[in-house]
Tab-separated table of C-alpha atoms and ligand atoms in Angstrom:
chain	number	residue	atom	x	y	z
H	1	MET	CA	-8.170	-18.467	-45.613
H	2	PRO	CA	-7.614	-21.048	-42.889
H	3	LYS	CA	-9.893	-20.796	-39.895
H	4	LYS	CA	-8.396	-19.478	-36.697
H	5	SER	CA	-6.664	-22.272	-34.846
H	6	SER	CA	-7.848	-23.069	-31.355
H	7	GLY	CA	-4.288	-23.754	-30.226
H	8	ALA	CA	-0.982	-25.115	-31.428
H	9	SER	CA	-1.327	-28.507	-29.805
H	10	SER	CA	-4.966	-29.289	-30.612
H	11	ASN	CA	-5.679	-30.575	-34.065
H	12	GLY	CA	-2.334	-29.457	-35.366
H	13	LEU	CA	0.329	-31.455	-37.132
H	14	GLU	CA	1.201	-33.404	-33.993
H	15	THR	CA	-2.375	-34.615	-33.656
H	16	LEU	CA	-2.456	-35.504	-37.315
H	17	PHE	CA	0.779	-37.446	-36.849
H	18	GLU	CA	-0.575	-39.315	-33.840
H	19	ASP	CA	-3.776	-40.188	-35.701
H	20	GLY	CA	-1.693	-41.431	-38.609
H	21	LEU	CA	0.320	-43.614	-36.244
H	22	LYS	CA	-2.890	-45.110	-34.851
H	23	ASP	CA	-4.147	-45.797	-38.353
H	24	ILE	CA	-1.013	-47.650	-39.442
H	25	TYR	CA	-0.744	-49.411	-36.063
H	26	TYR	CA	-4.223	-50.854	-36.594
H	27	ALA	CA	-3.292	-51.767	-40.162
H	28	GLU	CA	0.004	-53.479	-39.246
H	29	LYS	CA	-1.640	-55.575	-36.565
H	30	LYS	CA	-4.334	-56.670	-38.949
H	31	ILE	CA	-1.762	-57.464	-41.659
H	32	LEU	CA	0.179	-59.498	-39.084
H	33	LYS	CA	-2.868	-61.721	-38.617
H	34	THR	CA	-3.502	-62.065	-42.349
H	35	LEU	CA	-0.006	-62.912	-43.613
H	36	PRO	CA	0.058	-66.452	-42.152
H	37	ARG	CA	-3.206	-67.194	-43.949
H	38	MET	CA	-1.713	-66.009	-47.222
H	39	ALA	CA	1.480	-67.984	-46.655
H	40	LYS	CA	-0.568	-71.100	-45.994
H	41	ALA	CA	-2.808	-70.627	-49.024
H	42	SER	CA	-0.137	-69.933	-51.640
H	43	GLN	CA	0.766	-72.780	-53.941
H	44	SER	CA	4.459	-72.145	-54.432
H	45	ALA	CA	7.131	-72.385	-51.761
H	46	GLU	CA	8.662	-69.106	-52.976
H	47	VAL	CA	5.476	-67.078	-52.639
H	48	SER	CA	4.788	-68.672	-49.275
H	49	ALA	CA	8.307	-67.867	-48.077
H	50	ALA	CA	7.926	-64.238	-49.153
H	51	PHE	CA	4.775	-63.886	-47.036
H	52	GLU	CA	6.438	-65.578	-44.068
H	53	LYS	CA	9.493	-63.342	-44.368
H	54	HIS	CA	7.296	-60.272	-44.353
H	55	ARG	CA	5.300	-61.578	-41.393
H	56	VAL	CA	8.495	-61.569	-39.336
H	57	GLU	CA	9.327	-58.059	-40.568
H	58	THR	CA	5.820	-56.907	-39.718
H	59	GLU	CA	6.290	-58.015	-36.101
H	60	GLY	CA	9.271	-55.660	-35.961
H	61	GLN	CA	7.261	-52.879	-37.593
H	62	VAL	CA	4.593	-53.150	-34.905
H	63	GLN	CA	7.338	-52.866	-32.289
H	64	ARG	CA	8.784	-49.775	-33.983
H	65	LEU	CA	5.390	-48.102	-33.854
H	66	GLU	CA	5.093	-48.995	-30.156
H	67	GLN	CA	8.508	-47.395	-29.610
H	68	ILE	CA	7.308	-44.192	-31.270
H	69	PHE	CA	4.146	-44.078	-29.142
H	70	GLU	CA	6.355	-44.528	-26.099
H	71	GLN	CA	8.699	-41.734	-27.166
H	72	MET	CA	5.644	-39.482	-27.453
H	73	GLY	CA	4.445	-40.503	-24.010
H	74	LYS	CA	1.265	-41.955	-25.528
H	75	ALA	CA	-0.353	-45.336	-25.164
H	76	ALA	CA	-0.020	-47.499	-28.284
H	77	ARG	CA	-3.547	-47.593	-29.607
H	78	GLY	CA	-4.944	-48.390	-33.004
H	79	LYS	CA	-7.731	-46.587	-34.800
H	80	THR	CA	-9.870	-48.457	-37.305
H	81	CYS	CA	-8.466	-48.069	-40.807
H	82	PRO	CA	-11.291	-48.677	-43.291
H	83	ALA	CA	-8.804	-48.669	-46.147
H	84	ILE	CA	-6.833	-51.690	-44.907
H	85	ASP	CA	-10.062	-53.448	-43.934
H	86	GLY	CA	-11.229	-53.062	-47.529
H	87	ILE	CA	-7.907	-54.062	-49.094
H	88	LEU	CA	-7.715	-57.186	-46.916
H	89	GLU	CA	-11.323	-58.003	-47.695
H	90	GLU	CA	-10.473	-57.991	-51.395
H	91	GLY	CA	-7.540	-60.293	-50.629
H	92	ALA	CA	-9.863	-62.662	-48.775
H	93	GLU	CA	-12.142	-62.723	-51.825
H	94	ILE	CA	-9.223	-63.785	-54.020
H	95	LEU	CA	-8.357	-66.492	-51.515
H	96	GLU	CA	-11.855	-67.853	-51.637
H	97	GLU	CA	-12.668	-67.430	-55.320
H	98	TYR	CA	-9.348	-68.795	-56.614
H	99	LYS	CA	-8.877	-71.613	-54.135
H	100	GLY	CA	-7.019	-74.383	-55.984
H	101	ALA	CA	-6.923	-72.376	-59.214
H	102	PRO	CA	-3.692	-71.800	-61.176
H	103	ALA	CA	-4.162	-68.038	-60.866
H	104	LEU	CA	-4.328	-68.107	-57.055
H	105	ASP	CA	-0.717	-67.089	-56.401
H	106	ALA	CA	-0.809	-64.314	-58.996
H	107	GLY	CA	-3.935	-63.015	-57.284
H	108	LEU	CA	-2.371	-63.249	-53.822
H	109	VAL	CA	0.771	-61.440	-54.961
H	110	GLY	CA	-1.395	-58.665	-56.412
H	111	ALA	CA	-3.467	-58.444	-53.229
H	112	ALA	CA	-0.317	-58.238	-51.113
H	113	GLN	CA	1.053	-55.461	-53.298
H	114	ALA	CA	-2.100	-53.423	-52.710
H	115	VAL	CA	-1.340	-53.721	-48.979
H	116	GLU	CA	2.286	-52.664	-49.461
H	117	HIS	CA	1.264	-49.664	-51.534
H	118	TYR	CA	-1.138	-48.479	-48.852
H	119	GLU	CA	1.625	-48.809	-46.269
H	120	ILE	CA	4.131	-47.013	-48.488
H	121	ALA	CA	1.689	-44.107	-48.900
H	122	ARG	CA	1.070	-43.851	-45.169
H	123	TYR	CA	4.694	-44.201	-44.047
H	124	GLY	CA	5.784	-41.678	-46.661
H	125	THR	CA	3.394	-39.124	-45.208
H	126	LEU	CA	4.309	-39.930	-41.593
H	127	ILE	CA	7.984	-39.480	-42.454
H	128	ALA	CA	7.306	-36.052	-43.922
H	129	TRP	CA	5.358	-35.027	-40.823
H	130	ALA	CA	7.960	-36.426	-38.421
H	131	GLU	CA	10.571	-34.430	-40.295
H	132	GLN	CA	8.486	-31.285	-39.971
H	133	LEU	CA	7.952	-31.944	-36.267
H	134	GLY	CA	11.668	-32.521	-35.675
H	135	MET	CA	11.029	-36.040	-34.354
H	136	THR	CA	14.397	-37.486	-35.277
H	137	ASP	CA	14.079	-40.822	-33.472
H	138	ALA	CA	10.663	-41.529	-34.953
H	139	LEU	CA	11.956	-40.526	-38.346
H	140	HIS	CA	14.652	-43.217	-38.285
H	141	LEU	CA	12.225	-45.912	-37.192
H	142	LEU	CA	9.667	-44.971	-39.834
H	143	ARG	CA	12.313	-44.916	-42.547
H	144	GLU	CA	13.461	-48.415	-41.617
H	145	THR	CA	9.915	-49.681	-41.984
H	146	LEU	CA	9.303	-47.842	-45.249
H	147	GLN	CA	12.426	-49.446	-46.637
H	148	GLU	CA	11.082	-52.904	-45.740
H	149	GLU	CA	7.708	-52.185	-47.330
H	150	ALA	CA	9.360	-50.970	-50.526
H	151	ALA	CA	11.667	-54.005	-50.665
H	152	THR	CA	8.680	-56.313	-50.135
H	153	ASP	CA	6.780	-54.624	-52.949
H	154	LYS	CA	9.774	-55.127	-55.247
H	155	ALA	CA	10.207	-58.762	-54.220
H	156	LEU	CA	6.524	-59.417	-54.894
H	157	SER	CA	6.789	-57.840	-58.344
H	158	ALA	CA	9.723	-60.117	-59.114
H	159	LEU	CA	7.855	-63.183	-57.855
H	160	GLY	CA	4.850	-62.351	-59.990
H	161	GLU	CA	6.928	-61.763	-63.086
H	162	SER	CA	9.235	-64.746	-62.682
H	163	ASP	CA	6.698	-67.306	-61.581
H	164	ALA	CA	3.137	-66.705	-60.400
H	165	ASN	CA	1.844	-64.806	-63.441
H	166	GLU	CA	3.318	-67.419	-65.727
H	167	ARG	CA	1.562	-70.235	-63.906
H	168	ALA	CA	-1.696	-68.300	-64.013
H	169	LEU	CA	-1.335	-67.780	-67.741
H	170	GLN	CA	-0.821	-71.449	-68.498
H	171	ALA	CA	-4.349	-72.224	-67.466
H	172	ALA	CA	-5.976	-69.173	-69.043
S	201	FE	FE1	3.996	-53.188	-42.641
S	202	FE	FE1	-6.054	-45.806	-42.993
S	203	FE	FE1	4.130	-54.523	-45.464
């Protein structure tokens, strides 16, 4: 049996939604800072271009989140996301441990896909909650972003399969 709620607006779905927004807002801003480093480190022009393309998209994603906060009448504020901190930390390890190695790009592509999958999980949930809350405008914005994350994940898979994994294998 659920405990008696202390009120519809406190710690209900809307609060959960707002907390989720803060989590992904923190994550997106951190990803925005990391993508240029990954673009710079990657050995192939294609992998580098994919990171740069997604950096530009990520700027737009941050703006979409700010629009949603504004629609809710809330200040755009992030809340530390330990998951993205950990995922990016693993990416930084790859960067350091595979510097100059043939497997670097394969490792970076894999690290970036872990980021995309976290984002896909979070946006998927936020979309479901926005739907439930009847937040139509937010719903559209979140769907646009989810579509970009999914397309990025696909593009990274293709890059790994067509190029980076092959180069990594050659030196195995
Ligand atoms: Fe993103
Ligand atoms: Fe999180
Ligand atoms: Fe992304």
